[in-house]
Amino acid sequence: MNEYVIETRDLTKKYKNKIVVDRLNLHVQKGKIYALLGRNGAGKTTTMKMLLNLVKPTSGSIILFDGNGSDFSKENCHRIGSVIEAPAFYENLTAKENLGILARLRGKHRKDMVENALSIMNLDGENKKLFREYSLGMKQRLGLAAAIMHEPELLILDEPMNGLDPIGIHETRAYLLQLCRERGTTIFISSHALNEIEMLADVIGIIDQGKLLEETSLKELYRHNRRYAEFSVSDVNKAALVLESEFYISDYTIMDKHILRLYEKLDSRGRINSSFVKEGIVVDNVSIGAGKLEDYFSELVGGEGIG
């Protein structure tokens, strides 16, 4: 039996006549990293705000921690850490002073909680710098420090890699993986960085115009994202006609006006190439590849990917 840390049932949010989140059914398993993917305006942040009780749903329900206790009780809120949109802190205070205020508001905590969180996010050397002097990446790291300092069971992170440099992204990814694998922390994350999600997530949910289009494990997704032969040709329509009439191939995709991918009879690509040339089709390149998350996302929602 699956133990869900987050489960939603027909979760819906409507602003006036606009439906922002439309009957969303999420299933976030304990100890997993779940990535919610979607373009800007797809409903990701609104969903996260509803999970944190910052926005009230129009209809539907949210069940946290497998229904163990009142969903938005004080006890459950202490079990959650979050970063939603841009982290906000007192501009005229240092990182340690800002986190110290949060620690006192939370009540019971380890004495070294603030210092430990700052060390993890590599902010322990910025003792005198005020928050207003921080770069975007440093502000993002302080937001993450605030989210993890009380060692929550569930982390809800909205675009946590925003503003981080490559080293910061690598370190944050490594820490999130460590939290999940070693401590069993459940992480619910949204991101535009699909290459990062491929290295991080166990499960993905794809949301578009408020609707959940897909919810699947990354492992299962790659099983369906098969190997393909990609041809770069001068006339993609003529090439498609050759595939169908001469090789009886129907499982192919036209990527653009020059790129064609076929998913069957890959071992025949040499003969296919020869037939293209015989028909006067110029072949610039032939390669073998496998589908990526970016390709899958684009195919599912249409258009040009997530960015």
Short mmCIF file of C-alpha atoms in Angstrom, two decimals:
data_model
loop_
_atom_site.label_atom_id
_atom_site.label_comp_id
_atom_site.label_asym_id
_atom_site.label_seq_id
_atom_site.Cartn_x
_atom_site.Cartn_y
_atom_site.Cartn_z
CA MET A 1 0.00 0.00 0.00
CA ASN A 2 1.36 3.42 -0.96
CA GLU A 3 1.77 5.96 1.82
CA TYR A 4 1.07 9.42 0.45
CA VAL A 5 2.52 12.49 2.10
CA ILE A 6 0.46 14.63 -0.30
CA GLU A 7 -2.75 13.53 -1.96
CA THR A 8 -5.24 15.84 -3.67
CA ARG A 9 -8.71 14.95 -4.87
CA ASP A 10 -10.22 17.07 -7.63
CA LEU A 11 -8.34 20.09 -6.26
CA THR A 12 -9.62 23.20 -8.04
CA LYS A 13 -8.92 26.92 -7.82
CA LYS A 14 -10.93 29.49 -9.71
CA TYR A 15 -10.38 33.26 -9.77
CA LYS A 16 -13.59 34.91 -10.98
CA ASN A 17 -14.28 33.08 -14.26
CA LYS A 18 -10.75 31.74 -14.78
CA ILE A 19 -9.91 28.19 -13.65
CA VAL A 20 -6.25 28.18 -12.61
CA VAL A 21 -6.13 24.64 -11.18
CA ASP A 22 -8.61 22.17 -12.61
CA ARG A 23 -9.58 19.00 -10.66
CA LEU A 24 -6.01 18.06 -9.81
CA ASN A 25 -5.32 14.58 -8.43
CA LEU A 26 -1.75 14.36 -7.11
CA HIS A 27 -0.14 11.37 -5.38
CA VAL A 28 3.17 12.18 -3.69
CA GLN A 29 4.66 9.11 -2.02
CA LYS A 30 6.64 9.24 1.19
CA GLY A 31 10.40 9.45 0.73
CA LYS A 32 10.22 10.36 -2.97
CA ILE A 33 11.15 13.45 -4.98
CA TYR A 34 8.12 14.51 -7.00
CA ALA A 35 8.59 17.18 -9.68
CA LEU A 36 5.62 19.21 -10.91
CA LEU A 37 6.42 20.49 -14.39
CA GLY A 38 4.61 23.08 -16.46
CA ARG A 39 5.00 26.33 -18.31
CA ASN A 40 4.60 29.69 -16.57
CA GLY A 41 0.94 30.12 -15.70
CA ALA A 42 0.22 26.37 -15.77
CA GLY A 43 -0.92 26.38 -12.12
CA LYS A 44 2.21 25.11 -10.32
CA THR A 45 2.63 27.92 -7.79
CA THR A 46 -1.10 28.15 -7.07
CA THR A 47 -1.12 24.41 -6.37
CA MET A 48 1.79 24.76 -3.95
CA LYS A 49 0.13 27.68 -2.19
CA MET A 50 -3.01 25.60 -1.68
CA LEU A 51 -0.90 22.76 -0.24
CA LEU A 52 0.53 25.24 2.27
CA ASN A 53 -2.87 26.74 3.12
CA LEU A 54 -1.79 30.11 1.70
CA VAL A 55 -4.59 30.00 -0.87
CA LYS A 56 -7.99 28.42 -0.25
CA PRO A 57 -9.21 25.91 -2.86
CA THR A 58 -12.47 26.62 -4.65
CA SER A 59 -13.30 22.93 -4.38
CA GLY A 60 -11.70 19.55 -3.87
CA SER A 61 -9.61 18.31 -0.98
CA ILE A 62 -6.02 18.00 0.26
CA ILE A 63 -4.81 15.13 2.43
CA LEU A 64 -1.40 15.52 4.06
CA PHE A 65 0.71 12.82 5.73
CA ASP A 66 -1.71 10.05 4.75
CA GLY A 67 -4.53 11.72 6.69
CA ASN A 68 -2.64 11.53 9.97
CA GLY A 69 -4.06 14.44 11.95
CA SER A 70 -5.77 17.63 10.78
CA ASP A 71 -4.12 18.59 7.50
CA PHE A 72 -3.30 22.18 8.44
CA SER A 73 -2.81 21.67 12.16
CA LYS A 74 0.11 23.39 13.90
CA GLU A 75 1.75 19.98 14.29
CA ASN A 76 1.57 19.24 10.57
CA CYS A 77 2.80 22.73 9.65
CA HIS A 78 5.93 22.06 11.71
CA ARG A 79 6.53 18.97 9.59
CA ILE A 80 6.75 21.07 6.40
CA GLY A 81 9.44 23.38 5.00
CA SER A 82 8.85 25.53 1.94
CA VAL A 83 10.18 28.09 -0.50
CA ILE A 84 7.47 29.73 -2.60
CA GLU A 85 8.40 32.39 -5.14
CA ALA A 86 11.08 34.88 -3.99
CA PRO A 87 12.21 34.37 -0.35
CA ALA A 88 11.36 37.38 1.85
CA PHE A 89 13.44 38.41 4.85
CA TYR A 90 14.20 41.55 6.84
CA GLU A 91 16.42 43.67 4.60
CA ASN A 92 18.42 45.25 7.44
CA LEU A 93 19.31 41.99 9.23
CA THR A 94 21.95 39.35 8.61
CA ALA A 95 21.18 35.78 7.58
CA LYS A 96 21.76 34.53 11.13
CA GLU A 97 19.50 37.21 12.61
CA ASN A 98 16.73 36.45 10.11
CA LEU A 99 16.87 32.70 10.75
CA GLY A 100 17.05 33.32 14.50
CA ILE A 101 13.69 35.10 14.37
CA LEU A 102 12.15 32.18 12.47
CA ALA A 103 13.61 29.71 14.95
CA ARG A 104 12.07 31.55 17.90
CA LEU A 105 8.70 31.69 16.15
CA ARG A 106 8.82 27.94 15.53
CA GLY A 107 9.45 27.19 19.19
CA LYS A 108 11.20 23.93 20.00
CA HIS A 109 14.36 23.43 18.00
CA ARG A 110 17.99 22.35 18.21
CA LYS A 111 20.35 24.99 19.59
CA ASP A 112 22.63 24.72 16.58
CA MET A 113 19.77 24.69 14.07
CA VAL A 114 20.50 28.11 12.55
CA GLU A 115 24.26 27.58 12.29
CA ASN A 116 23.77 24.13 10.78
CA ALA A 117 21.36 25.39 8.09
CA LEU A 118 23.68 28.27 7.15
CA SER A 119 26.62 25.89 6.92
CA ILE A 120 24.73 23.49 4.65
CA MET A 121 23.85 26.35 2.28
CA ASN A 122 27.40 27.80 2.44
CA LEU A 123 26.24 31.04 4.05
CA ASP A 124 28.12 30.65 7.32
CA GLY A 125 30.90 32.91 6.07
CA GLU A 126 28.51 35.85 5.49
CA ASN A 127 28.06 36.81 9.15
CA LYS A 128 28.11 40.59 8.69
CA LYS A 129 26.45 41.01 5.31
CA LEU A 130 22.86 42.30 5.44
CA PHE A 131 20.11 40.61 3.44
CA ARG A 132 19.69 43.66 1.18
CA GLU A 133 23.32 43.18 0.06
CA TYR A 134 22.73 39.58 -1.02
CA SER A 135 22.78 38.47 -4.66
CA LEU A 136 19.75 36.65 -6.07
CA GLY A 137 21.52 33.32 -5.61
CA MET A 138 22.40 34.08 -1.98
CA LYS A 139 18.80 35.07 -1.26
CA GLN A 140 17.64 31.78 -2.77
CA ARG A 141 20.11 29.84 -0.61
CA LEU A 142 18.91 31.64 2.51
CA GLY A 143 15.34 30.72 1.60
CA LEU A 144 16.41 27.08 1.35
CA ALA A 145 18.24 27.35 4.69
CA ALA A 146 15.02 28.62 6.30
CA ALA A 147 13.07 25.76 4.73
CA ILE A 148 15.37 22.97 5.95
CA MET A 149 16.64 24.25 9.29
CA HIS A 150 13.93 22.53 11.39
CA GLU A 151 14.50 19.21 9.56
CA PRO A 152 11.01 18.89 8.06
CA GLU A 153 9.52 15.63 6.78
CA LEU A 154 8.16 17.37 3.68
CA LEU A 155 9.80 20.07 1.55
CA ILE A 156 7.70 22.09 -0.91
CA LEU A 157 10.02 24.03 -3.21
CA ASP A 158 8.92 26.37 -5.99
CA GLU A 159 11.78 26.84 -8.50
CA PRO A 160 14.53 26.41 -5.85
CA MET A 161 17.37 26.57 -8.42
CA ASN A 162 16.44 30.09 -9.59
CA GLY A 163 19.39 32.45 -9.38
CA LEU A 164 21.91 29.81 -8.35
CA ASP A 165 25.23 29.53 -10.17
CA PRO A 166 26.28 26.10 -11.54
CA ILE A 167 28.17 25.21 -8.35
CA GLY A 168 25.18 26.25 -6.22
CA ILE A 169 22.84 24.15 -8.37
CA HIS A 170 25.12 21.13 -8.06
CA GLU A 171 25.42 21.50 -4.27
CA THR A 172 21.68 22.05 -3.80
CA ARG A 173 20.84 19.03 -5.95
CA ALA A 174 23.29 16.87 -4.00
CA TYR A 175 21.82 18.03 -0.69
CA LEU A 176 18.22 17.41 -1.77
CA LEU A 177 19.14 13.90 -2.93
CA GLN A 178 20.89 13.28 0.39
CA LEU A 179 17.84 14.49 2.33
CA CYS A 180 15.60 12.13 0.39
CA ARG A 181 17.85 9.06 0.26
CA GLU A 182 19.38 9.21 3.74
CA ARG A 183 16.70 10.90 5.86
CA GLY A 184 13.58 9.89 3.95
CA THR A 185 12.49 13.49 3.41
CA THR A 186 9.69 13.83 0.85
CA ILE A 187 10.33 16.62 -1.65
CA PHE A 188 7.69 18.25 -3.86
CA ILE A 189 9.43 20.54 -6.32
CA SER A 190 8.62 22.65 -9.36
CA SER A 191 11.24 23.67 -11.87
CA HIS A 192 11.91 24.97 -15.38
CA ALA A 193 15.31 23.24 -15.43
CA LEU A 194 14.30 19.92 -16.99
CA ASN A 195 17.89 18.68 -17.15
CA GLU A 196 18.10 19.13 -13.36
CA ILE A 197 14.79 17.33 -12.84
CA GLU A 198 16.10 14.36 -14.83
CA MET A 199 18.95 14.05 -12.31
CA LEU A 200 16.74 14.61 -9.28
CA ALA A 201 13.16 13.39 -9.49
CA ASP A 202 11.67 9.95 -8.89
CA VAL A 203 8.21 10.93 -10.15
CA ILE A 204 6.99 13.71 -12.42
CA GLY A 205 3.61 15.32 -12.85
CA ILE A 206 3.00 17.46 -15.93
CA ILE A 207 0.45 20.24 -15.58
CA ASP A 208 -0.86 22.39 -18.41
CA GLN A 209 -3.59 25.03 -18.16
CA GLY A 210 -4.39 23.79 -14.67
CA LYS A 211 -4.91 20.15 -15.68
CA LEU A 212 -2.67 17.23 -14.75
CA LEU A 213 -1.75 15.58 -18.05
CA GLU A 214 0.58 12.90 -16.75
CA GLU A 215 1.81 11.45 -13.48
CA THR A 216 4.48 8.80 -13.84
CA SER A 217 7.81 7.63 -12.52
CA LEU A 218 10.85 8.85 -14.41
CA LYS A 219 11.85 5.22 -14.84
CA GLU A 220 8.53 4.37 -16.51
CA LEU A 221 8.73 7.49 -18.66
CA TYR A 222 12.11 6.47 -20.07
CA ARG A 223 10.79 2.99 -20.80
CA HIS A 224 8.24 4.60 -23.12
CA ASN A 225 10.69 7.13 -24.51
CA ARG A 226 12.24 4.68 -26.91
CA ARG A 227 15.38 4.74 -28.95
CA TYR A 228 15.06 6.39 -32.34
CA ALA A 229 16.96 7.02 -35.57
CA GLU A 230 17.04 10.68 -36.50
CA PHE A 231 17.49 11.80 -40.11
CA SER A 232 18.36 15.35 -41.13
CA VAL A 233 17.06 15.66 -44.69
CA SER A 234 16.41 18.27 -47.36
CA ASP A 235 12.74 17.33 -47.85
CA VAL A 236 11.05 15.83 -44.80
CA ASN A 237 7.68 15.24 -46.51
CA LYS A 238 9.25 13.32 -49.38
CA ALA A 239 11.30 11.32 -46.86
CA ALA A 240 8.15 10.42 -44.93
CA LEU A 241 6.55 9.18 -48.16
CA VAL A 242 9.55 6.90 -48.81
CA LEU A 243 9.30 5.48 -45.26
CA GLU A 244 5.63 4.63 -45.69
CA SER A 245 5.57 3.39 -49.31
CA GLU A 246 8.88 1.54 -49.48
CA PHE A 247 9.51 0.37 -45.89
CA TYR A 248 5.94 0.30 -44.53
CA ILE A 249 7.03 2.40 -41.54
CA SER A 250 4.28 4.32 -39.78
CA ASP A 251 5.89 4.89 -36.37
CA TYR A 252 7.80 8.09 -37.01
CA THR A 253 7.62 11.77 -36.04
CA ILE A 254 8.36 14.87 -38.10
CA MET A 255 10.23 17.15 -35.65
CA ASP A 256 10.57 20.16 -37.96
CA LYS A 257 10.97 20.90 -41.70
CA HIS A 258 14.30 19.04 -41.85
CA ILE A 259 14.32 16.53 -38.96
CA LEU A 260 12.51 13.20 -38.94
CA ARG A 261 12.64 10.51 -36.23
CA LEU A 262 11.65 6.90 -36.73
CA TYR A 263 11.02 4.48 -33.88
CA GLU A 264 10.93 1.15 -35.71
CA LYS A 265 13.26 -0.78 -38.04
CA LEU A 266 16.28 1.13 -36.74
CA ASP A 267 18.60 -1.56 -38.12
CA SER A 268 17.38 -0.66 -41.61
CA ARG A 269 18.61 2.92 -41.42
CA GLY A 270 21.44 2.21 -43.93
CA ARG A 271 18.99 0.98 -46.56
CA ILE A 272 16.62 3.84 -45.71
CA ASN A 273 19.45 6.32 -46.21
CA SER A 274 20.24 4.78 -49.61
CA SER A 275 16.60 5.04 -50.66
CA PHE A 276 16.47 8.68 -49.64
CA VAL A 277 19.53 9.44 -51.77
CA LYS A 278 18.10 7.47 -54.72
CA GLU A 279 14.96 9.64 -54.52
CA GLY A 280 17.03 12.82 -54.63
CA ILE A 281 16.72 13.60 -50.92
CA VAL A 282 19.89 15.08 -49.45
CA VAL A 283 20.76 13.45 -46.12
CA ASP A 284 22.95 15.68 -43.95
CA ASN A 285 23.09 13.48 -40.87
CA VAL A 286 21.85 10.19 -39.41
CA SER A 287 22.06 9.55 -35.65
CA ILE A 288 20.72 7.26 -32.95
CA GLY A 289 19.27 8.73 -29.76
CA ALA A 290 16.82 8.24 -26.95
CA GLY A 291 14.01 10.48 -25.81
CA LYS A 292 14.64 13.08 -23.12
CA LEU A 293 12.29 14.71 -20.65
CA GLU A 294 12.28 17.91 -22.71
CA ASP A 295 11.09 15.96 -25.77
CA TYR A 296 8.40 14.18 -23.77
CA PHE A 297 7.16 17.43 -22.23
CA SER A 298 6.99 19.14 -25.63
CA GLU A 299 5.14 16.21 -27.16
CA LEU A 300 2.63 16.09 -24.31
CA VAL A 301 1.74 19.78 -24.06
CA GLY A 302 2.57 20.81 -27.62
CA GLY A 303 4.75 23.70 -28.70
CA GLU A 304 8.31 24.38 -27.74
CA GLY A 305 8.98 22.90 -24.33
CA ILE A 306 8.89 24.40 -20.88
CA GLY A 307 10.98 27.55 -21.05
#
